[in-house]
Coordinates of N, CA and C in Angstrom, one line a residue:
M1 N -91.5 65.5 125.8 CA -91.2 65.5 127.2 C -91.0 67.0 127.6
F2 N -91.6 67.4 128.7 CA -91.6 68.7 129.3 C -90.4 68.9 130.2
L3 N -90.0 70.1 130.4 CA -88.8 70.3 131.3 C -89.1 69.8 132.7
N4 N -90.3 69.9 133.2 CA -90.6 69.4 134.6 C -90.4 67.9 134.6
D5 N -90.7 67.2 133.6 CA -90.5 65.7 133.5 C -89.0 65.4 133.6
V6 N -88.2 66.2 132.9 CA -86.8 65.9 132.9 C -86.2 66.2 134.3
I7 N -86.6 67.3 134.9 CA -86.2 67.7 136.2 C -86.5 66.6 137.3
D8 N -87.7 66.0 137.1 CA -88.2 65.0 138.1 C -87.3 63.7 138.0
Q9 N -86.7 63.5 136.8 CA -85.9 62.3 136.6 C -84.4 62.5 137.1
L10 N -84.0 63.8 137.3 CA -82.6 64.0 137.8 C -82.4 63.4 139.1
V11 N -81.2 62.9 139.4 CA -80.8 62.3 140.6 C -80.7 63.4 141.7
N12 N -81.5 63.2 142.8 CA -81.4 64.2 143.9 C -80.6 63.5 145.0
I13 N -79.7 64.3 145.6 CA -78.8 63.7 146.6 C -79.5 63.0 147.7
E14 N -80.7 63.5 148.1 CA -81.4 62.8 149.2 C -81.8 61.4 148.8
R15 N -82.1 61.1 147.5 CA -82.4 59.8 147.1 C -81.2 58.8 147.2
C16 N -80.0 59.4 147.2 CA -78.8 58.6 147.2 C -78.3 58.3 148.6
L17 N -78.8 59.1 149.6 CA -78.2 59.0 151.0 C -78.7 57.7 151.7
K18 N -77.9 56.7 151.6 CA -78.2 55.5 152.2 C -76.9 55.0 152.9
K19 N -77.1 54.4 154.1 CA -76.0 53.9 154.9 C -75.2 53.0 154.1
D20 N -73.9 53.1 154.2 CA -72.9 52.3 153.5 C -72.8 52.5 152.0
K21 N -73.5 53.5 151.5 CA -73.4 53.7 150.0 C -72.3 54.7 149.8
T22 N -71.6 54.5 148.6 CA -70.5 55.4 148.3 C -71.0 56.3 147.1
L23 N -70.8 57.6 147.3 CA -71.3 58.6 146.3 C -70.0 59.3 145.7
F24 N -70.0 59.4 144.4 CA -69.0 60.1 143.7 C -69.4 61.5 143.5
I25 N -68.8 62.5 144.1 CA -69.2 63.9 144.1 C -68.2 64.8 143.4
R26 N -68.5 65.5 142.4 CA -67.6 66.4 141.7 C -67.9 67.8 142.2
I27 N -67.0 68.5 142.8 CA -67.2 69.9 143.3 C -66.3 70.9 142.6
D28 N -66.8 72.1 142.6 CA -66.1 73.2 142.0 C -65.5 74.1 143.2
I29 N -64.2 74.0 143.3 CA -63.6 74.8 144.4 C -62.7 75.9 143.9
N30 N -62.8 76.3 142.7 CA -62.0 77.4 142.2 C -62.1 78.6 143.1
S31 N -61.0 78.8 143.8 CA -60.9 79.9 144.8 C -59.7 80.8 144.5
P32 N -59.8 82.1 144.7 CA -58.6 82.9 144.4 C -57.5 82.6 145.3
I33 N -56.3 82.5 144.7 CA -55.1 82.3 145.5 C -54.1 83.4 145.2
V34 N -53.5 84.0 146.3 CA -52.5 85.0 146.2 C -51.3 84.6 147.0
N35 N -50.2 84.6 146.4 CA -48.9 84.2 147.1 C -49.1 82.8 147.7
G36 N -49.7 81.9 147.0 CA -49.9 80.5 147.5 C -50.9 80.3 148.6
K37 N -51.7 81.3 148.9 CA -52.7 81.2 150.0 C -54.1 81.5 149.4
I38 N -55.0 80.7 149.9 CA -56.4 80.9 149.5 C -56.9 82.2 150.2
V39 N -57.4 83.1 149.4 CA -57.9 84.4 150.0 C -59.4 84.5 150.1
D40 N -60.2 83.5 149.5 CA -61.6 83.5 149.6 C -62.0 82.0 149.5
D41 N -62.4 81.4 150.7 CA -62.8 80.0 150.7 C -64.3 79.7 150.7
F42 N -65.1 80.7 150.2 CA -66.5 80.6 150.1 C -66.9 79.3 149.4
R43 N -66.4 79.0 148.3 CA -66.8 77.8 147.5 C -66.4 76.5 148.3
I44 N -65.3 76.5 148.9 CA -64.9 75.3 149.6 C -65.9 75.1 150.8
R45 N -66.2 76.2 151.5 CA -67.1 76.0 152.7 C -68.5 75.7 152.2
A46 N -68.9 76.2 151.0 CA -70.3 75.9 150.5 C -70.5 74.4 150.3
H47 N -69.4 73.7 149.9 CA -69.6 72.2 149.7 C -69.6 71.4 151.0
A48 N -69.2 72.0 152.1 CA -69.2 71.4 153.4 C -70.6 70.9 153.8
F49 N -71.6 71.6 153.4 CA -73.0 71.2 153.8 C -73.3 69.9 153.1
T50 N -73.0 69.8 151.8 CA -73.3 68.5 151.1 C -72.5 67.4 151.7
L51 N -71.3 67.6 151.9 CA -70.4 66.5 152.5 C -70.9 66.1 153.9
R52 N -71.4 67.0 154.7 CA -71.9 66.7 156.0 C -73.2 65.9 155.8
L53 N -74.1 66.2 154.9 CA -75.3 65.4 154.6 C -74.9 63.9 154.4
V54 N -73.9 63.7 153.5 CA -73.5 62.4 153.2 C -72.9 61.7 154.4
S55 N -72.1 62.3 155.2 CA -71.5 61.7 156.4 C -72.6 61.4 157.4
D56 N -73.5 62.3 157.6 CA -74.5 62.1 158.7 C -75.5 61.0 158.3
A57 N -75.6 60.7 157.0 CA -76.4 59.6 156.5 C -75.7 58.2 156.6
G58 N -74.4 58.3 157.0 CA -73.7 57.0 157.1 C -73.1 56.6 155.7
A59 N -73.2 57.4 154.7 CA -72.6 57.1 153.4 C -71.2 57.6 153.3
R60 N -70.5 57.3 152.3 CA -69.2 57.7 152.0 C -69.1 58.6 150.8
A61 N -68.2 59.5 150.8 CA -68.1 60.4 149.6 C -66.7 60.3 149.0
V62 N -66.6 60.1 147.7 CA -65.4 60.2 146.9 C -65.5 61.5 146.2
V63 N -64.6 62.4 146.5 CA -64.7 63.8 146.0 C -63.7 64.0 144.9
L64 N -64.2 64.6 143.8 CA -63.3 64.9 142.7 C -63.4 66.5 142.6
A65 N -62.2 67.1 142.6 CA -62.1 68.6 142.4 C -60.8 69.0 141.8
H66 N -60.8 70.2 141.3 CA -59.5 70.8 140.9 C -59.6 72.2 141.2
Q67 N -58.5 72.9 141.1 CA -58.3 74.3 141.4 C -57.8 75.0 140.2
G68 N -58.4 76.0 139.7 CA -57.9 76.8 138.6 C -58.0 76.1 137.2
R69 N -57.3 76.6 136.3 CA -57.3 76.0 134.9 C -55.9 75.6 134.5
P70 N -55.8 74.5 133.8 CA -54.5 74.1 133.3 C -53.7 75.2 132.7
G71 N -52.4 75.3 133.1 CA -51.5 76.3 132.5 C -51.5 77.6 133.3
Q72 N -52.4 77.7 134.3 CA -52.4 78.9 135.2 C -51.7 78.6 136.5
D73 N -51.2 79.6 137.1 CA -50.4 79.5 138.3 C -51.2 78.8 139.5
D74 N -52.5 78.9 139.5 CA -53.3 78.4 140.6 C -53.8 77.0 140.4
F75 N -53.4 76.3 139.2 CA -53.9 75.0 138.9 C -53.3 73.9 139.8
T76 N -54.2 73.1 140.4 CA -53.7 72.0 141.2 C -54.5 70.8 140.9

């Protein structure tokens, strides 16, 4: 099997966007936090596009995310 064959079999979000379908989406929002405040929200904003696609299609999103690494001050 060639790499292109594997890539073609991957799930593309556009294939999943159906009205009343529920999608489980894992996002990476690790953002720098200083004094308890997010100082760069680029990653959070970047995921807004995907979540808007889901919403506009009439689907629902269950979002799984975490912030930081266990044992660090910014872990949530």
